[in-house]
Coordinates of C-alpha atoms and ligand atoms in Angstrom, one line a residue:
Chain A
M43 CA 133.4 100.7 91.8
F44 CA 132.8 99.5 88.3
W45 CA 132.5 96.1 86.7
N46 CA 132.5 97.1 83.0
K47 CA 133.8 100.6 83.2
D48 CA 133.9 101.1 79.4
R49 CA 130.3 100.1 79.1
E50 CA 129.1 102.0 82.1
T51 CA 130.7 105.3 81.1
M52 CA 130.0 105.6 77.4
S53 CA 128.8 109.0 76.1
R54 CA 125.0 109.3 75.6
K55 CA 125.6 109.4 71.9
E56 CA 127.6 106.1 72.0
I57 CA 124.8 104.5 74.0
E58 CA 122.2 105.5 71.5
N59 CA 124.2 104.4 68.5
L60 CA 124.8 101.0 70.2
Q61 CA 121.1 100.7 71.1
V62 CA 120.0 101.4 67.5
E63 CA 122.4 98.9 66.1
L64 CA 121.5 96.2 68.5
L65 CA 117.8 96.9 68.1
K66 CA 118.0 96.4 64.3
E67 CA 119.9 93.2 64.7
K68 CA 117.3 91.9 67.2
I69 CA 114.3 92.8 65.0
E70 CA 115.8 90.7 62.2
Y71 CA 116.7 87.9 64.6
A72 CA 113.2 87.8 66.1
Y73 CA 111.5 88.0 62.7
N74 CA 113.5 85.0 61.5
N75 CA 113.2 82.9 64.7
V76 CA 109.9 83.7 66.4
P77 CA 106.6 83.2 64.4
F78 CA 104.8 85.4 66.9
Y79 CA 107.1 88.4 66.1
K80 CA 107.2 87.6 62.4
K81 CA 103.4 88.0 62.3
K82 CA 103.4 91.1 64.5
F83 CA 106.1 92.8 62.6
D84 CA 104.4 92.0 59.3
D85 CA 101.1 93.3 60.6
F86 CA 102.9 96.6 61.6
G87 CA 105.0 96.7 58.4
I88 CA 108.2 96.7 60.3
D89 CA 111.7 95.5 59.5
K90 CA 115.1 96.5 60.6
S91 CA 115.2 99.3 58.0
S92 CA 112.3 101.0 60.0
I93 CA 114.8 101.9 62.7
K94 CA 117.0 104.9 62.1
T95 CA 117.0 106.7 65.4
I96 CA 116.2 105.5 68.9
E97 CA 112.8 107.2 68.7
D98 CA 111.8 104.8 65.9
I99 CA 111.4 102.1 68.6
R100 CA 107.9 103.6 69.1
K101 CA 106.9 102.1 65.7
L102 CA 107.1 98.6 67.3
P103 CA 104.1 97.0 68.9
F104 CA 104.0 96.4 72.7
T105 CA 104.5 93.0 74.3
T106 CA 102.4 92.2 77.4
K107 CA 102.2 89.5 80.0
N108 CA 99.2 88.1 78.0
D109 CA 101.5 87.4 75.1
F110 CA 103.6 85.2 77.4
R111 CA 100.5 83.4 78.5
D112 CA 99.1 82.9 75.0
N113 CA 102.4 81.4 73.9
Y114 CA 102.8 79.2 77.0
P115 CA 105.1 77.6 77.6
F116 CA 107.9 78.1 75.0
G117 CA 106.2 79.8 72.1
L118 CA 108.2 83.0 72.4
F119 CA 111.6 81.3 72.5
A120 CA 113.9 82.1 69.6
T121 CA 116.1 79.1 69.9
D122 CA 115.5 75.4 70.1
M123 CA 115.6 73.7 73.5
K124 CA 119.1 72.3 72.7
Q125 CA 120.5 75.8 73.2
I126 CA 118.4 76.6 76.3
V127 CA 120.3 75.8 79.5
R128 CA 118.0 77.3 82.1
I129 CA 114.2 77.9 82.7
H130 CA 112.7 80.2 85.2
S131 CA 109.1 81.2 85.7
S132 CA 106.9 83.6 87.6
S133 CA 104.8 82.3 90.5
G134 CA 101.7 82.5 88.3
T135 CA 99.3 83.4 91.2
T136 CA 96.8 84.4 88.5
G137 CA 96.5 82.0 85.6
K138 CA 99.4 80.3 83.9
P139 CA 103.0 81.1 85.0
T140 CA 105.2 83.2 82.7
V141 CA 108.0 81.0 81.4
V142 CA 111.4 82.4 80.5
G143 CA 114.5 80.6 79.0
Y144 CA 118.2 81.4 78.9
T145 CA 121.0 80.3 76.6
K146 CA 124.6 79.9 77.9
N147 CA 125.3 83.4 76.6
D148 CA 122.2 84.8 78.3
L149 CA 123.3 83.4 81.6
E150 CA 126.8 85.0 81.0
T151 CA 125.1 88.3 80.3
W152 CA 122.9 88.1 83.3
T153 CA 125.8 87.2 85.6
N154 CA 127.8 90.2 84.4
L155 CA 124.9 92.5 84.9
I156 CA 124.4 91.3 88.5
A157 CA 128.2 91.7 89.0
R158 CA 127.7 95.3 87.8
I159 CA 125.0 96.2 90.3
A160 CA 126.8 94.5 93.1
K161 CA 130.0 96.5 92.4
A162 CA 127.9 99.7 92.1
A163 CA 126.6 98.9 95.6
G164 CA 130.1 98.5 96.9
V165 CA 130.3 94.7 97.2
T166 CA 133.8 93.3 96.8
D167 CA 135.5 89.8 96.7
E168 CA 136.1 90.1 100.4
D169 CA 132.4 90.1 101.3
I170 CA 130.4 87.2 102.6
V171 CA 126.9 87.3 101.0
H172 CA 123.8 85.9 102.6
I173 CA 121.2 85.3 100.0
A174 CA 117.7 84.9 101.5
F175 CA 115.8 85.0 98.3
G176 CA 114.0 81.8 97.4
Y177 CA 116.1 79.6 95.2
G178 CA 114.0 78.0 92.5
L179 CA 111.8 79.2 89.6
F180 CA 111.9 82.7 90.9
T181 CA 114.8 84.7 89.3
G182 CA 115.9 86.4 92.4
G183 CA 117.9 83.7 94.1
F184 CA 119.9 82.2 91.2
G185 CA 120.2 85.6 89.5
L186 CA 122.0 87.3 92.4
H187 CA 123.9 84.1 93.2
Y188 CA 125.9 83.8 90.1
G189 CA 126.7 87.5 89.7
L190 CA 127.9 87.8 93.2
E191 CA 130.0 84.7 92.9
K192 CA 131.5 86.1 89.7
I193 CA 133.0 89.0 91.6
G194 CA 134.5 86.7 94.0
A195 CA 132.3 87.1 97.1
A196 CA 131.6 84.1 99.3
I197 CA 128.0 83.1 98.9
V198 CA 125.8 81.6 101.6
P199 CA 122.8 80.4 99.6
A200 CA 120.4 80.3 102.5
S201 CA 117.2 80.6 100.4
S202 CA 114.0 81.6 102.1
G203 CA 112.3 80.5 105.3
N204 CA 113.0 79.9 109.0
T205 CA 114.0 83.4 110.0
K206 CA 115.6 82.4 113.3
R207 CA 117.9 80.0 111.5
Q208 CA 118.8 82.6 108.9
I209 CA 119.8 85.0 111.7
M210 CA 122.0 82.3 113.2
L211 CA 123.7 81.8 109.9
I212 CA 124.2 85.5 109.3
K213 CA 125.7 85.8 112.8
D214 CA 127.9 82.6 112.8
Y215 CA 129.2 82.9 109.2
G216 CA 129.8 86.7 109.6
A217 CA 127.7 87.8 106.6
T218 CA 128.6 91.3 105.4
V219 CA 126.0 91.6 102.7
L220 CA 122.4 90.7 102.9
V221 CA 120.3 89.9 99.8
C222 CA 116.5 89.6 100.1
T223 CA 113.3 91.6 99.8
P224 CA 113.2 94.8 101.8
S225 CA 110.2 93.7 103.8
Y226 CA 112.0 90.5 104.7
A227 CA 115.0 92.5 105.8
L228 CA 112.8 94.3 108.3
H229 CA 111.4 91.1 109.5
I230 CA 114.9 89.8 110.0
A231 CA 115.7 92.9 112.1
E232 CA 112.6 92.4 114.1
V233 CA 113.2 88.7 114.9
A234 CA 116.9 89.4 115.6
K235 CA 115.9 92.0 118.2
E236 CA 113.3 89.7 119.7
S237 CA 115.9 86.9 120.1
G238 CA 118.1 89.3 122.0
I239 CA 120.7 89.9 119.3
D240 CA 122.7 93.1 119.4
I241 CA 122.7 93.9 115.7
E242 CA 125.6 96.3 116.0
K243 CA 127.8 94.1 118.1
D244 CA 126.8 90.6 117.0
L245 CA 126.4 91.0 113.2
K246 CA 128.9 92.2 110.6
L247 CA 126.4 93.3 107.9
R248 CA 127.4 96.4 106.0
I249 CA 125.5 96.3 102.7
G250 CA 122.0 95.2 101.8
M251 CA 120.9 94.6 98.2
F252 CA 117.2 94.5 98.2
G253 CA 114.7 94.1 95.4
A254 CA 111.7 92.2 94.0
E255 CA 109.2 94.5 95.6
P256 CA 108.7 98.3 95.7
W257 CA 109.9 100.2 98.8
S258 CA 110.1 103.8 99.8
D259 CA 113.0 105.9 100.9
Q260 CA 111.5 106.0 104.4
M261 CA 111.6 102.2 104.4
R262 CA 115.3 102.4 103.4
K263 CA 116.1 104.7 106.3
K264 CA 114.3 102.3 108.6
I265 CA 116.2 99.3 107.3
E266 CA 119.5 101.1 107.4
A267 CA 118.9 102.2 111.0
E268 CA 117.7 98.8 112.2
L269 CA 120.3 96.7 110.5
N270 CA 123.1 99.2 110.6
I271 CA 123.8 98.9 106.9
K272 CA 123.7 100.8 103.6
A273 CA 120.6 99.5 101.7
Y274 CA 120.7 99.5 97.9
D275 CA 117.8 99.0 95.6
N276 CA 117.9 97.0 92.3
Y277 CA 115.3 96.2 89.8
G278 CA 114.4 93.7 87.2
L279 CA 111.7 91.3 86.1
S280 CA 111.8 87.8 84.9
E281 CA 110.2 88.5 81.5
I282 CA 113.2 90.6 80.4
M283 CA 115.8 88.6 82.3
G284 CA 115.4 89.0 86.1
P285 CA 117.3 91.3 88.5
G286 CA 120.2 93.2 86.9
F287 CA 118.2 95.5 84.7
S288 CA 119.1 98.4 87.0
G289 CA 120.7 99.0 90.3
E290 CA 121.7 101.8 92.6
C291 CA 125.2 103.3 92.9
E292 CA 126.7 104.8 96.1
E293 CA 124.6 107.9 95.5
Q294 CA 121.5 105.9 96.4
N295 CA 119.4 108.1 94.3
G296 CA 118.1 106.2 91.3
M297 CA 119.1 102.9 89.7
H298 CA 121.5 102.9 86.7
I299 CA 119.9 101.0 83.8
A300 CA 122.0 98.6 81.8
E301 CA 121.3 100.5 78.6
D302 CA 123.9 98.5 76.6
N303 CA 121.5 95.6 77.0
F304 CA 118.1 97.2 77.2
I305 CA 116.1 100.1 76.0
A306 CA 113.9 101.7 78.6
E307 CA 111.0 104.0 77.7
I308 CA 108.4 105.7 80.0
I309 CA 104.9 106.0 78.6
N310 CA 101.6 107.2 79.8
P311 CA 99.8 104.0 80.5
E312 CA 96.4 105.4 79.4
T313 CA 97.5 107.0 76.1
D314 CA 100.5 104.8 75.3
K315 CA 102.4 108.0 74.4
P316 CA 105.9 108.8 75.7
V317 CA 106.0 111.2 78.7
K318 CA 108.6 114.0 79.0
E319 CA 111.9 113.0 80.6
G320 CA 111.6 113.1 84.4
E321 CA 107.8 112.5 84.4
Y322 CA 106.3 109.4 86.0
G323 CA 104.8 106.8 83.7
E324 CA 104.9 103.1 82.9
L325 CA 108.3 101.5 82.3
V326 CA 108.5 99.7 78.9
I327 CA 111.6 97.5 78.3
T328 CA 113.1 96.2 75.1
T329 CA 115.9 93.6 75.4
L330 CA 118.9 94.1 73.1
T331 CA 121.1 91.1 73.8
K332 CA 118.8 88.2 74.8
E333 CA 119.2 85.2 72.6
A334 CA 116.6 82.7 74.0
L335 CA 113.8 85.2 74.5
P336 CA 114.1 88.6 72.8
V337 CA 111.3 90.9 74.0
F338 CA 110.2 94.1 72.4
R339 CA 108.6 96.9 74.3
Y340 CA 107.4 94.9 77.3
R341 CA 104.8 96.6 79.4
T342 CA 106.2 96.2 82.9
R343 CA 103.2 97.9 84.6
D344 CA 105.6 99.6 87.0
I345 CA 105.3 103.3 87.4
T346 CA 108.6 105.1 87.6
K347 CA 110.6 108.0 85.9
I348 CA 114.0 108.1 84.2
S349 CA 116.7 110.7 84.2
T350 CA 119.8 110.9 81.9
K351 CA 121.4 113.7 84.0
P352 CA 125.1 112.9 84.8
C353 CA 125.7 111.1 88.1
S354 CA 128.4 111.8 90.6
C355 CA 129.5 108.2 90.4
G356 CA 130.7 108.7 86.9
R357 CA 128.2 106.4 85.2
T358 CA 126.5 107.8 82.1
L359 CA 123.8 105.2 82.1
A360 CA 120.3 106.6 82.7
K361 CA 118.8 106.3 86.2
M362 CA 115.3 105.2 87.0
S363 CA 113.6 106.1 90.3
K364 CA 112.2 103.6 92.7
P365 CA 108.9 102.5 91.2
I366 CA 106.1 104.2 93.1
G367 CA 103.6 101.6 92.3
R368 CA 102.2 99.3 89.6
T369 CA 99.6 100.3 87.0
D370 CA 97.5 97.4 88.4
D371 CA 98.3 98.1 92.1
M372 CA 97.1 101.5 91.6
L373 CA 94.0 101.7 93.7
I374 CA 91.2 103.9 92.5
I375 CA 89.5 105.0 95.7
R376 CA 86.5 107.2 95.2
G377 CA 87.8 108.1 91.8
V378 CA 91.3 109.1 93.1
N379 CA 94.5 107.3 92.0
V380 CA 96.2 106.0 95.1
F381 CA 99.5 104.1 95.3
P382 CA 100.3 102.1 98.4
S383 CA 103.8 103.8 98.4
Q384 CA 102.1 107.1 99.1
I385 CA 100.5 105.7 102.2
E386 CA 103.8 104.1 103.2
E387 CA 105.6 107.4 103.0
V388 CA 103.1 109.0 105.4
L389 CA 103.3 106.1 107.9
F390 CA 107.1 105.9 107.9
N391 CA 107.4 109.5 108.8
I392 CA 105.7 108.8 112.1
E393 CA 108.1 108.3 114.9
G394 CA 108.1 104.8 116.4
I395 CA 105.6 103.3 113.9
S396 CA 105.7 99.6 113.1
P397 CA 106.8 98.7 109.5
H398 CA 103.9 96.3 109.2
Y399 CA 100.8 97.7 107.6
Q400 CA 98.0 96.7 105.3
I401 CA 95.5 98.7 103.3
V402 CA 92.0 97.3 103.3
V403 CA 89.4 98.7 100.8
D404 CA 85.7 98.0 101.2
R405 CA 82.6 99.3 99.6
K406 CA 79.9 100.4 101.9
G407 CA 76.8 101.2 99.9
A408 CA 78.1 103.2 97.0
L409 CA 81.1 104.5 98.9
D410 CA 84.7 103.2 98.9
V411 CA 86.1 103.0 102.4
A412 CA 89.9 102.6 102.8
T413 CA 91.4 101.6 106.2
V414 CA 95.1 101.4 106.9
M415 CA 95.8 98.7 109.5
V416 CA 99.0 99.5 111.5
E417 CA 100.3 97.3 114.3
A418 CA 100.2 99.1 117.6
N419 CA 103.2 99.2 119.8
A420 CA 104.1 100.9 123.1
N421 CA 105.2 104.0 121.1
L422 CA 101.8 104.4 119.6
F423 CA 99.8 103.6 122.7
F424 CA 98.6 106.3 125.0
D425 CA 96.8 105.4 128.1
E426 CA 94.5 108.4 127.7
M427 CA 91.7 108.2 125.2
K428 CA 91.9 111.8 124.3
K429 CA 95.6 111.5 123.4
Q430 CA 95.1 108.2 121.5
K431 CA 92.3 109.7 119.4
Q432 CA 94.4 112.9 118.8
F433 CA 97.3 110.7 117.6
L434 CA 95.1 108.8 115.2
D435 CA 93.4 112.0 114.0
N436 CA 96.9 113.4 113.1
I437 CA 97.7 110.4 111.0
N438 CA 94.4 110.6 109.3
Y439 CA 95.0 114.3 108.6
E440 CA 98.5 113.5 107.1
L441 CA 97.0 110.8 104.9
K442 CA 94.3 113.1 103.7
S443 CA 96.8 115.8 102.7
A444 CA 99.0 113.2 100.9
L445 CA 96.2 111.4 99.1
G446 CA 93.4 113.9 98.7
I447 CA 90.8 111.5 100.1
D448 CA 89.8 110.3 103.6
V449 CA 91.6 107.1 104.7
S450 CA 91.4 106.0 108.3
V451 CA 94.0 104.4 110.4
K452 CA 93.2 101.5 112.6
L453 CA 95.6 100.2 115.2
V454 CA 95.7 96.4 115.4
E455 CA 97.5 94.2 117.9
P456 CA 101.1 93.1 117.3
H457 CA 101.7 90.3 114.9
S458 CA 98.2 90.4 113.6
I459 CA 99.3 91.4 110.1
E460 CA 100.6 88.4 108.2
R461 CA 104.4 88.3 107.7
S462 CA 105.7 87.4 104.3
M463 CA 108.9 85.7 103.3
G464 CA 108.6 87.1 99.8
K465 CA 106.6 90.1 98.7
A466 CA 104.6 91.7 101.4
K467 CA 100.8 91.7 100.9
R468 CA 100.0 95.3 101.3
I469 CA 96.5 95.6 99.8
I470 CA 93.3 93.7 100.5
D471 CA 90.6 94.9 98.1
N472 CA 87.3 93.6 99.2
R473 CA 85.3 95.5 96.6
K474 CA 83.4 93.6 94.0
F475 CA 83.4 95.3 90.6
Chain B
M275 CA 103.9 111.1 155.5
N276 CA 105.5 109.5 152.5
I277 CA 103.7 110.5 149.3
Q278 CA 105.0 107.4 147.5
D279 CA 102.7 105.3 149.6
Y280 CA 99.7 106.7 148.0
K281 CA 100.8 106.1 144.4
I282 CA 98.9 103.1 143.0
T283 CA 100.3 101.3 140.0
Q284 CA 97.8 101.0 137.2
I285 CA 98.3 99.0 134.1
S286 CA 96.7 99.9 130.8
V287 CA 96.4 97.5 127.9
F288 CA 95.6 98.2 124.3
I289 CA 93.0 95.9 122.9
E290 CA 91.6 95.6 119.5
N291 CA 87.8 95.4 119.5
K292 CA 87.8 91.8 118.6
K293 CA 86.1 88.9 120.1
G294 CA 88.0 87.2 123.0
R295 CA 90.7 89.9 123.4
F296 CA 89.2 91.0 126.7
Y297 CA 89.1 87.5 127.9
N298 CA 92.7 86.9 126.9
V299 CA 93.9 89.7 129.1
T300 CA 92.0 88.5 132.2
K301 CA 93.1 84.9 131.5
T302 CA 96.8 86.0 131.3
M303 CA 96.4 87.6 134.7
K304 CA 94.6 84.7 136.2
D305 CA 97.4 82.3 135.0
A306 CA 100.0 84.6 136.6
G307 CA 98.1 84.4 139.9
V308 CA 97.2 88.0 139.8
N309 CA 93.9 89.3 141.2
I310 CA 92.2 92.3 139.5
R311 CA 91.0 94.8 142.1
A312 CA 89.5 97.5 139.9
M313 CA 89.0 97.8 136.2
S314 CA 87.7 100.1 133.6
L315 CA 87.3 99.9 129.9
A316 CA 87.3 102.9 127.6
D317 CA 86.5 101.9 124.1
T318 CA 85.7 103.2 120.6
M319 CA 84.5 101.3 117.6
D320 CA 88.0 100.1 116.7
F321 CA 89.9 99.7 119.9
G322 CA 89.8 99.8 123.6
I323 CA 91.9 100.8 126.6
L324 CA 91.6 98.5 129.5
R325 CA 92.9 99.8 132.8
F326 CA 93.3 98.0 136.0
V327 CA 94.7 97.9 139.5
V328 CA 95.9 94.6 140.8
D329 CA 97.3 93.0 143.9
K330 CA 100.6 92.1 142.3
P331 CA 101.5 94.8 139.7
K332 CA 104.9 93.5 138.8
E333 CA 103.7 90.0 138.1
A334 CA 100.9 91.4 136.1
Y335 CA 103.2 93.6 134.0
D336 CA 105.6 90.8 133.3
A337 CA 102.9 88.3 132.3
L338 CA 101.3 90.7 129.9
M339 CA 104.7 91.7 128.4
D340 CA 105.5 88.1 127.9
S341 CA 102.2 87.6 126.1
D342 CA 103.0 90.4 123.7
F343 CA 100.3 92.8 124.9
I344 CA 100.8 96.5 124.4
I345 CA 100.8 98.0 127.8
K346 CA 101.6 101.1 129.8
K347 CA 102.3 101.5 133.5
N348 CA 100.9 104.6 135.3
E349 CA 100.2 105.9 138.8
V350 CA 96.8 106.7 140.0
L351 CA 95.2 107.8 143.3
A352 CA 92.4 106.0 145.1
I353 CA 90.1 108.4 147.0
A354 CA 87.3 107.3 149.3
V355 CA 84.0 108.9 148.7
K356 CA 81.0 109.0 151.0
D357 CA 78.5 106.5 149.7
E358 CA 75.6 108.9 149.7
S359 CA 74.0 111.2 147.2
G360 CA 76.2 114.2 146.5
G361 CA 79.3 112.4 147.8
L362 CA 81.1 112.3 144.4
S363 CA 80.1 115.8 143.4
E364 CA 81.4 117.1 146.7
L365 CA 84.8 115.5 145.9
L366 CA 84.9 116.8 142.4
N367 CA 84.1 120.2 143.6
T368 CA 87.1 120.0 146.0
I369 CA 89.4 118.8 143.2
S370 CA 88.3 121.6 141.0
N371 CA 88.9 124.2 143.8
L372 CA 92.3 122.8 144.3
D373 CA 93.0 123.4 140.6
L374 CA 94.0 119.8 139.9
N375 CA 93.5 118.4 136.4
I376 CA 91.9 115.0 136.1
E377 CA 92.8 112.9 133.0
Y378 CA 90.2 110.3 133.8
M379 CA 88.6 108.4 136.7
Y380 CA 86.7 105.3 137.4
T381 CA 84.9 103.5 140.3
F382 CA 86.2 100.8 142.5
V383 CA 83.1 99.1 144.1
N384 CA 82.8 97.2 147.3
A385 CA 86.0 98.4 148.8
L386 CA 85.0 99.9 152.1
E387 CA 81.9 99.8 154.2
N388 CA 79.7 102.9 153.7
K389 CA 82.2 104.3 151.3
A390 CA 82.9 104.0 147.6
V391 CA 86.4 104.3 146.2
M392 CA 87.2 106.2 143.0
L393 CA 90.5 105.9 141.1
F394 CA 91.8 109.1 139.6
K395 CA 94.5 109.8 137.1
F396 CA 95.8 113.3 137.7
E397 CA 98.1 115.3 135.4
E398 CA 100.4 116.0 138.4
I399 CA 100.2 113.2 140.9
D400 CA 102.6 114.6 143.5
E401 CA 100.8 117.9 143.6
A402 CA 97.5 116.1 143.8
I403 CA 98.5 114.0 146.8
E404 CA 99.8 116.9 148.8
K405 CA 96.8 119.1 148.1
L406 CA 94.2 116.4 148.7
L407 CA 95.8 115.3 152.0
T408 CA 95.9 118.9 153.1
A409 CA 92.2 119.2 152.2
N410 CA 91.6 116.2 154.5
E411 CA 90.5 113.8 151.7
E412 CA 90.9 110.1 152.4
L413 CA 93.5 108.6 150.1
L414 CA 94.0 104.9 150.1
K415 CA 97.6 103.5 150.3
E416 CA 99.0 101.1 147.8
E417 CA 99.2 98.4 150.4
F418 CA 95.4 98.4 150.7
F419 CA 95.2 96.9 147.2
R420 CA 97.6 94.2 148.0
K421 CA 95.6 92.8 150.9
I422 CA 91.9 93.1 150.3
Ligands
ZN284 ZN1 125.6 106.8 89.9

């Protein structure tokens, strides 16, 4: 199902032409309205005439999270506050929060892009949508809310917290679509089961739109089985707008990027050079339609890959894969790059394993020691020591084959890993550098 | 003879090697009015497997389940051993001659006068009961653990 069929099925040539035109306009717009960009573009000797082909975007300097912090709070805004109608910001767990603003048109654009990913996931005006994203400064709640409302679905803005109550609402209001983080979706399934709910009989859920944290295909299978739904991934970050940058179609194999509103590049995070199509690297985003806060070549720190191969759904928009990690989540253990998603993939292939895990890295002497804590359950517990050890040795072996380094699994008691309402805390790095 | 009479319910609990976990298990049992008859702990650096035989297996099982412990129910045999040197090795020799595979075993002290009692987990419990009885070994019945 399409929301803007014309826009979603342009030829690749049309997409590129549109991107070049919009990029030129935005360079001029930012130059005239944001002192920060005026200085940067002057330093790099760039104006709109520098852009002739889409590759010319590489002449532009990068923008980073630090640029947002240095210009806190409104220094990167291109309009005066009179035109700004909404402010969102990141949680700011480290340092100052990242502040973003929206004009009326920006909100309209955002709403349409969310409507697009919701349609692509199969949501219709008949659906009842339970949104368990926090409503507030975080872009997830409000972002999804207006887009889903736009397509005519009935929204239950439950926000986050009190899982038992959420489940009661999902059941009583007959929600057919669930919107939250993937880890929270699993938590809902777990609590529902514990409270004696028969998910197939008592709930009407059919679609999940999950985002705001990375998750693997194994986790998707798990969520789909536990909640009896189709689970779709979507991606975005507040710096460039919020969710709606990309979302999966019914193929569930990559998220179509709204290329009529953004330019996506994949670069090698070490060399800053573009990688070949289909190779993993850091996603870099340029906004093409934002009024309040145009951003050029934003370093997302997310590691993914992009394909422009035609998709069976009919969309011509490029698809990005699920991010496999963040450049700054990447753990370097004994000199080897490790992404938590690689560990998750091994774990979720084990029959009966609990979805709650945590990776703890310590330094003993000069050596890094990584331990994966997994909650034990009856499926993973053998009454015989020999079998129990054998079972753990097998997981350790699988981890070693996948990662190339020794990582040991430790079973911990149920509920001893902290549950999160938002993003799951997967890594505890106790090393002091 | 009914071989079911000799099958003794054993409950195993997974415990993380953390302070107080062992105590929590025994407290849960005590609160449920259950008496532990025999117990063994097999542990590694990271975790332990606590196994025990109690007077009221059903109550123990339910109480531990309710407290979110990870548990398994199994059947073991209790065999009386002469409380003198060589008593155990004689029994192990018999078991080996009978071609029975032991998964693990542990002692149950102070059970009988002049005799010790060992608890055995065999791979094939039915076969073990039949062969051991035929070999005139003294197997204790489940009811014994309910009364002591
Ligand atoms: Zn598609």
